[in-house]
Coordinates of C-alpha atoms in Angstrom, one line a residue:
X84 CA 3.7 -11.1 5.8
X85 CA 0.6 -13.2 5.2
X86 CA -0.7 -11.7 2.0
X87 CA -0.6 -13.3 -1.4
X88 CA 3.2 -13.1 -1.7
X89 CA 3.9 -14.3 1.8
X90 CA 1.5 -17.2 1.6
X91 CA 2.9 -18.4 -1.7
X92 CA 6.4 -18.2 -0.4
X93 CA 5.6 -20.0 2.8
X94 CA 3.7 -22.8 1.0
X95 CA 6.3 -23.4 -1.7
X96 CA 9.2 -23.4 0.8
X97 CA 7.4 -25.8 3.1
X98 CA 6.5 -28.1 0.2
X99 CA 10.2 -28.1 -0.7
X100 CA 10.9 -29.6 2.7
X101 CA 11.9 -26.6 4.8
X102 CA 10.5 -25.8 8.3
X103 CA 8.6 -22.5 7.8
X104 CA 7.2 -19.9 10.2
X105 CA 4.8 -17.4 8.7
X106 CA 4.4 -14.1 10.7
X107 CA 1.5 -11.7 10.0
X108 CA 0.0 -8.8 12.0
X109 CA -3.6 -9.6 11.0
X110 CA -5.8 -12.2 12.8
X111 CA -6.3 -14.2 9.6
X112 CA -4.1 -14.8 6.5
X113 CA -5.0 -13.1 3.3
X114 CA -3.6 -9.6 3.5
X115 CA -5.7 -6.7 2.3
X116 CA -6.5 -8.3 -1.1
X117 CA -8.1 -11.4 0.5
X118 CA -9.3 -10.0 3.7
X119 CA -12.3 -11.9 5.1
X120 CA -12.5 -14.1 1.9
X121 CA -11.4 -17.6 1.2
X122 CA -8.4 -18.1 -1.0
X123 CA -6.5 -21.2 -2.2
X124 CA -3.2 -20.2 -0.8
X125 CA -4.4 -20.2 2.8
X126 CA -5.5 -23.8 2.3
X127 CA -2.2 -24.7 0.8
X128 CA -0.3 -23.1 3.7
X129 CA -2.3 -25.3 6.1
X130 CA -1.7 -28.4 4.1
X131 CA 2.1 -27.7 4.0
X132 CA 2.1 -27.5 7.9
X133 CA 3.4 -24.0 8.0
X134 CA 3.6 -22.6 11.5
X135 CA 1.5 -19.4 11.5
X136 CA 1.9 -16.6 14.0
X137 CA -1.1 -14.3 13.6
X138 CA -1.4 -10.8 15.2
X139 CA 2.4 -10.7 15.4
X140 CA 4.7 -7.9 14.3
X141 CA 8.4 -7.8 13.7
X142 CA 9.8 -4.8 15.6
X143 CA 13.6 -5.2 15.4
X144 CA 16.5 -7.4 14.3
X145 CA 19.3 -7.4 16.8
X146 CA 21.6 -9.6 14.6
X147 CA 21.4 -11.4 11.3
X148 CA 19.0 -14.2 11.4
X149 CA 17.4 -13.0 14.6
X150 CA 14.1 -11.1 14.9
X151 CA 12.2 -9.6 17.8
X152 CA 8.5 -9.7 17.5
X153 CA 5.4 -8.8 19.6
X154 CA 2.0 -10.6 19.8
X155 CA -0.9 -10.4 22.2
X156 CA 0.8 -13.1 24.2
X157 CA 3.9 -11.0 24.6
X158 CA 7.3 -10.6 23.0
X159 CA 9.3 -13.4 21.3
X160 CA 12.5 -14.0 19.5
X161 CA 12.7 -15.8 16.2
X162 CA 15.7 -17.4 14.5
X163 CA 16.0 -18.3 10.8
X164 CA 18.4 -19.4 8.2
X165 CA 16.6 -17.7 5.4
X166 CA 14.2 -14.7 5.6
X167 CA 11.5 -13.8 3.1
X168 CA 10.0 -10.3 3.3
X169 CA 6.5 -10.0 2.0
X170 CA 5.4 -6.8 3.8
X171 CA 3.0 -5.5 1.2
X172 CA 2.1 -1.9 0.5
X173 CA -0.1 0.8 2.0
X174 CA -2.1 3.6 0.5
X175 CA -0.5 7.0 -0.3
X176 CA -2.4 9.9 1.2
X177 CA -2.0 13.5 0.1
X178 CA -3.1 16.3 2.4
X179 CA -5.8 18.7 1.4
X180 CA -8.2 20.9 3.4
X181 CA -10.6 18.5 5.3
X182 CA -8.6 15.3 4.7
X183 CA -8.6 14.6 8.4
X184 CA -12.4 14.7 8.8
X185 CA -14.1 11.5 10.1
X186 CA -15.9 10.8 6.8
X187 CA -12.7 11.0 4.7
X188 CA -11.1 7.6 4.6
X189 CA -8.5 5.7 2.4
X190 CA -10.1 4.0 -0.6
X191 CA -8.6 0.6 0.4
X192 CA -9.5 1.5 4.0
X193 CA -13.2 1.9 3.3
X194 CA -13.1 -1.5 1.5
X195 CA -11.3 -3.2 4.4
X196 CA -13.7 -1.7 6.9
X197 CA -16.7 -2.8 4.7
X198 CA -15.3 -6.3 4.7
X199 CA -15.0 -6.2 8.4
X200 CA -18.6 -5.0 9.0
X201 CA -18.9 -1.3 8.2
X202 CA -22.4 -0.8 6.8
X203 CA -22.2 0.8 3.4
X204 CA -25.6 -0.1 1.9
X205 CA -27.4 3.1 1.0
X206 CA -24.3 5.3 1.7
X207 CA -23.4 7.8 -1.0
X208 CA -19.6 7.5 -1.6
X209 CA -17.1 9.4 -3.8
X210 CA -14.0 7.4 -4.7
X211 CA -11.1 9.6 -5.7
X212 CA -7.3 9.6 -6.1
X213 CA -5.1 7.5 -8.4
X214 CA -4.6 3.9 -9.6
X215 CA -6.7 0.8 -10.4
X216 CA -7.6 0.3 -6.8
X217 CA -10.2 3.1 -7.2
X218 CA -12.3 1.0 -9.7
X219 CA -11.9 -2.2 -7.6
X220 CA -13.1 -0.4 -4.4
X221 CA -16.0 1.3 -6.2
X222 CA -17.1 -2.0 -7.7
X223 CA -16.9 -3.7 -4.3
X224 CA -18.8 -1.0 -2.5
X225 CA -21.5 -0.8 -5.2
X226 CA -22.0 -4.5 -5.1
X227 CA -22.6 -4.2 -1.4
X228 CA -25.3 -1.6 -1.8
X229 CA -23.4 1.7 -1.8
X230 CA -24.3 4.5 -4.2
X231 CA -21.1 5.6 -6.0
X232 CA -21.5 9.3 -6.6
X233 CA -18.4 9.5 -8.8
X234 CA -15.0 7.9 -9.4
X235 CA -12.4 10.6 -9.8
X236 CA -8.9 9.7 -11.2
X237 CA -6.1 12.3 -11.4
X238 CA -4.7 10.7 -14.5
X239 CA -5.9 12.0 -17.9
X240 CA -7.5 10.0 -20.6
X241 CA -4.3 9.9 -22.7
X242 CA -2.3 8.3 -19.9
X243 CA -5.1 5.7 -19.2
X244 CA -5.4 4.9 -23.0
X245 CA -1.6 4.4 -23.2
X246 CA -1.7 2.1 -20.2
X247 CA -4.6 0.1 -21.6
X248 CA -3.1 -0.3 -25.1
X249 CA -1.5 -3.7 -25.4
X250 CA -2.6 -5.1 -22.0
X251 CA -2.9 -8.9 -21.9
X252 CA -6.3 -10.4 -22.4
X253 CA -6.7 -11.4 -18.7
X254 CA -6.2 -7.7 -17.6
X255 CA -8.6 -6.5 -20.2
X256 CA -11.2 -9.0 -19.1
X257 CA -10.8 -7.8 -15.5
X258 CA -11.3 -4.2 -16.7
X259 CA -14.4 -5.2 -18.7
X260 CA -15.9 -6.9 -15.6
X261 CA -15.3 -3.8 -13.5
X262 CA -16.8 -1.6 -16.2
X263 CA -20.0 -3.7 -16.3
X264 CA -20.2 -3.5 -12.5
X265 CA -19.9 0.3 -12.6
X266 CA -22.1 0.9 -15.5
X267 CA -23.9 4.3 -15.0
X268 CA -21.4 5.6 -12.4
X269 CA -19.8 8.9 -13.4
X270 CA -16.1 8.4 -14.3
X271 CA -14.2 11.6 -14.1
X272 CA -10.6 11.8 -15.4
X273 CA -8.2 14.7 -14.8
X274 CA -10.1 15.1 -11.5
X275 CA -9.1 15.1 -7.8
X276 CA -10.4 16.3 -4.4
X277 CA -9.4 19.8 -3.3
X278 CA -11.5 20.3 -0.1
X279 CA -13.7 18.1 2.1
X280 CA -16.4 19.4 4.4
X281 CA -18.9 17.6 6.5
X282 CA -21.2 15.8 4.1
X283 CA -19.6 17.0 0.9
X284 CA -16.4 17.2 -1.2
X285 CA -15.2 19.7 -3.8
X286 CA -13.6 18.1 -6.9
X287 CA -11.3 19.8 -9.3
X288 CA -12.3 18.7 -12.8
X289 CA -10.8 19.2 -16.3
X290 CA -7.3 19.4 -15.0
X291 CA -8.3 22.0 -12.3
X292 CA -10.1 24.3 -14.7
X293 CA -13.4 24.0 -12.9
X294 CA -14.8 22.7 -9.6
X295 CA -17.9 20.9 -8.5
X296 CA -19.2 20.1 -5.1
X297 CA -20.6 16.6 -4.5
X298 CA -22.7 15.5 -1.5
X299 CA -21.4 12.3 0.1
X300 CA -21.5 10.2 3.3
X301 CA -17.9 9.1 2.7
X302 CA -14.9 10.2 0.6
X303 CA -12.8 7.2 -0.2
X304 CA -9.5 8.7 -1.3
X305 CA -6.1 7.2 -2.0
X306 CA -3.3 8.1 -4.4
X307 CA -2.0 4.6 -5.4
X308 CA 0.2 2.5 -3.1
X309 CA 3.5 2.9 -1.3
X310 CA 5.6 -0.3 -0.8
X311 CA 6.3 -1.2 2.9
X312 CA 10.1 -1.2 2.9
X313 CA 10.8 -0.2 6.5
X314 CA 11.8 -3.7 7.7
X315 CA 13.9 -4.3 4.6
X316 CA 15.7 -1.0 5.2
X317 CA 16.3 -1.9 8.8
X318 CA 17.9 -5.1 7.7
X319 CA 20.3 -3.2 5.4
X320 CA 18.6 -4.1 2.1
X321 CA 19.2 -1.6 -0.7
X322 CA 16.3 0.2 -2.3
X323 CA 15.8 2.2 -5.4
X324 CA 13.0 4.5 -6.3
X325 CA 11.2 3.4 -3.1
X326 CA 11.4 -0.3 -3.9
X327 CA 13.6 -3.1 -2.6
X328 CA 16.2 -4.2 -5.0
X329 CA 16.2 -8.0 -5.8
X330 CA 18.0 -10.3 -8.2
X331 CA 16.4 -13.0 -10.4
X332 CA 16.2 -15.3 -7.3
X333 CA 14.2 -12.6 -5.4
X334 CA 17.2 -12.2 -3.1
X335 CA 18.0 -8.7 -1.8
X336 CA 21.4 -7.2 -1.5
X337 CA 21.7 -8.9 2.0
X338 CA 22.6 -12.6 1.7
X339 CA 19.9 -14.9 2.9
X340 CA 17.2 -12.2 2.8
X341 CA 14.6 -12.4 0.0
X342 CA 11.7 -10.1 -0.9
X343 CA 8.5 -10.6 -2.8
X344 CA 5.4 -8.8 -3.7
X345 CA 4.6 -5.1 -3.4
X346 CA 7.9 -4.1 -1.7
X347 CA 9.8 -4.8 -4.9
X348 CA 7.3 -2.7 -6.9
X349 CA 3.5 -2.5 -6.8
X350 CA 2.1 -4.8 -9.5
X351 CA -0.9 -6.6 -8.2
X352 CA -1.8 -10.1 -6.9
X353 CA -0.5 -12.1 -9.9
X354 CA 3.0 -10.6 -9.7
X355 CA 3.0 -10.9 -5.9
X356 CA 2.1 -14.6 -6.0
X357 CA 4.7 -15.4 -8.7
X358 CA 7.4 -13.6 -6.8
X359 CA 6.4 -15.3 -3.6
X360 CA 6.6 -18.7 -5.2
X361 CA 10.1 -17.9 -6.7
X362 CA 11.3 -16.6 -3.3
X363 CA 10.0 -19.6 -1.4
X364 CA 11.5 -22.1 -3.8
X365 CA 14.9 -20.5 -4.1
X366 CA 15.2 -19.9 -0.4
X367 CA 14.5 -23.6 0.1
X368 CA 17.2 -24.5 -2.5
X369 CA 14.8 -25.5 -5.2
X370 CA 14.6 -24.2 -8.8
X371 CA 11.5 -22.4 -10.0
X372 CA 10.1 -23.6 -13.3
X373 CA 10.3 -21.7 -16.6
X374 CA 6.6 -21.0 -16.7
X375 CA 6.8 -19.3 -13.3
X376 CA 9.7 -17.1 -14.4
X377 CA 7.8 -16.2 -17.5
X378 CA 4.7 -15.2 -15.5
X379 CA 6.9 -13.0 -13.3
X380 CA 8.4 -11.3 -16.3
X381 CA 5.0 -10.6 -17.9
X382 CA 3.5 -9.2 -14.7
X383 CA 6.6 -7.1 -14.0
X384 CA 6.2 -5.5 -17.4
X385 CA 2.6 -4.7 -16.4
X386 CA 3.8 -3.2 -13.1
X387 CA 6.1 -0.9 -14.8
X388 CA 3.3 0.3 -17.1
X389 CA 1.1 0.8 -14.1
X390 CA 3.7 2.9 -12.3
X391 CA 3.9 5.2 -15.3
X392 CA 0.1 5.5 -15.5
X393 CA -0.2 6.3 -11.8
X394 CA 2.5 8.9 -11.7
X395 CA 1.3 11.9 -9.7
X396 CA 0.7 15.1 -11.6
X397 CA 2.5 18.2 -10.3
X398 CA -0.7 20.1 -9.7
X399 CA -1.3 17.9 -6.6
X400 CA 1.5 19.7 -4.8
X401 CA -0.8 22.7 -4.5
X402 CA -3.5 20.8 -2.6
X403 CA -2.5 21.7 1.0
X404 CA -3.1 25.2 2.2
X405 CA -0.7 26.8 4.8
X406 CA -2.9 25.7 7.7
X407 CA -3.5 22.2 6.4
X408 CA -2.1 19.4 8.6
X409 CA 0.5 17.3 6.8
X410 CA 1.6 15.3 9.8
X411 CA -1.7 14.4 11.4
X412 CA -0.1 12.6 14.3
X413 CA 1.7 15.7 15.5
X414 CA -0.5 18.4 14.0
X415 CA 2.2 19.8 11.9
X416 CA 1.0 22.2 9.2
X417 CA 2.1 22.7 5.6
X418 CA 3.4 26.2 6.3
X419 CA 5.7 24.9 9.0
X420 CA 7.1 22.1 6.9
X421 CA 7.5 24.2 3.7
X422 CA 9.8 26.5 5.7
X423 CA 12.2 23.6 6.5
X424 CA 15.3 22.9 4.3
X425 CA 15.0 19.1 4.6
X426 CA 13.3 16.2 6.3
X427 CA 15.7 15.9 9.1
X428 CA 15.3 19.5 10.1
X429 CA 11.5 19.1 9.9
X430 CA 11.7 16.1 12.2
X431 CA 13.9 17.9 14.7
X432 CA 12.1 21.2 14.7
X433 CA 8.4 20.2 14.2
X434 CA 8.3 16.5 15.2
X435 CA 7.0 15.6 11.8
X436 CA 7.0 11.8 11.4
X437 CA 7.6 11.1 15.1
X438 CA 4.0 10.2 16.0
X439 CA 2.4 6.7 16.3
X440 CA 2.4 6.0 12.5
X441 CA 6.2 6.7 12.3
X442 CA 5.9 8.7 9.1
X443 CA 3.9 5.9 7.3
X444 CA 1.3 8.5 6.4
X445 CA 3.2 11.8 6.2
X446 CA 6.5 10.4 4.9
X447 CA 5.3 9.6 1.3
X448 CA 3.4 12.9 1.3
X449 CA 6.5 14.9 2.3
X450 CA 8.5 13.1 -0.3
X451 CA 6.1 14.2 -3.0
X452 CA 5.4 17.7 -1.7
X453 CA 8.9 18.8 -0.7
X454 CA 11.2 16.2 -2.5
X455 CA 12.6 15.0 0.8
X456 CA 14.4 11.7 0.9
X457 CA 13.2 9.2 3.5
X458 CA 15.1 9.3 6.8
X459 CA 17.1 6.3 8.1
X460 CA 15.0 3.5 9.6
X461 CA 15.7 2.7 13.2
X462 CA 14.2 0.1 15.5
X463 CA 11.5 -0.5 16.5
X464 CA 9.8 -0.7 13.1
X465 CA 6.5 -0.4 15.0
X466 CA 5.7 1.0 18.4
X467 CA 6.8 -1.7 20.9
X468 CA 6.8 -2.3 24.6
X469 CA 10.0 -1.4 26.5
X470 CA 10.1 -5.0 27.7
X471 CA 10.5 -6.2 24.1
X472 CA 13.4 -3.9 23.4
X473 CA 15.1 -4.8 26.7
X474 CA 15.4 -8.5 25.9

C-alpha cells in the first residue's frame, strides 16, 4: 500500500538499510488522503531509493514470503523476508432507496473524483453519513466552488460533544479550521438520507421524527470507513472486531508479517504514519524511538474515541426497503437476503458478494443489517487473469 502508512514504513525500512519494494494499485503514491497532492513522505521514499511498483495489485500468496501480483505489464511474483501490510480502508455504504442512482456517490469518492478532475464548481451537494470524513469532504468541495446544501451526520449532538471533550489541541485546531471553512453551511445532526431521487434526496431529521427533501446535483454519502483486511486474512493474520491484531512491534499473529494504518483500526493520518514508521523500523531490525511510541499511543486513544462516536445507530437498519438492492453487483434485494439464515446461504442461493467487488460494498452492509460474520477469504483477493493464477 502506498498511502501514509505504507510510505512511512517503506522509507524507514529503506533508511535502516533494507532493500524495499513498495506495491500500490494507484498510478501515484499518496493513497486517498494525499491523492494528486504533494506530500513529504513521497519525497522521502524517493530519496531512500525504494523500488516502487505502481498500478500493481497483490492477488494471491501461494506460500509464505511469496506474492502473486498483477500490473499493466502483466503478472509477476515477489519474494520477501518481511511483509508490511498497509492496505488502508474504504467507505462503508448502507443501502437505501435510490442509493444506486448515478448522482449518489461515496463522500470520499466525490472528493477523489474532484481531485482527479470532476468539475464541482457551482454544483449543489449534500454530504451525509457518519464520521469526520464528512466535514473534510464538505470543506474540500466548498473550497473548490461547490455549494454545500447540508452536512448530515447520523450521530447526535451528545455523542459528538463527548467525542470532542478532551481532544488534543492539534485535533481541536483542525476542527476549528474546518468550521471556519464551512461557516454558513447547515449542519444537521441526528440526520441521515432515507431516499434519493434524480435531482433530490430526502433526509430524516431529529432522529427520524421528520423528513425534508433537498434539491442537489450530488449526494456524497458514506458511513465512516471499513478497514481493508482481505489480504491480511488471506495470509492467516488474526482479526478482531474487523481489524488486524498487532503487537507493540506492529507484527501480526503471522511471524514476519506486519500491519500498519487503517487495517489495525481507523484513526487518521497521524496514527497511520506513526504505525508505518514503527512497522518499517521493527521489520528492518531497528528500534523505534520513545517519542514515536508515545505518538502512536496518543493517536490510538483518539482512534478508539472516534470509533465510539461513529458507531452506527440501529435505526439505519430500517433504511432498505424490500425491493432495495443490497448487493448491487448481482442485483440482490433486501427481501431476498433477509430471508436467508446466514451469509453463506445468501452467497449460495442469491450470489450476494460474488460480483466484481467481491463483497467489498455489500459485505459490511450485510454485517450491519443482518449480523452476518464475514466469509472466509480465498484467492484471488482481486479479480485476476487466469494466466496469473496458473503460474
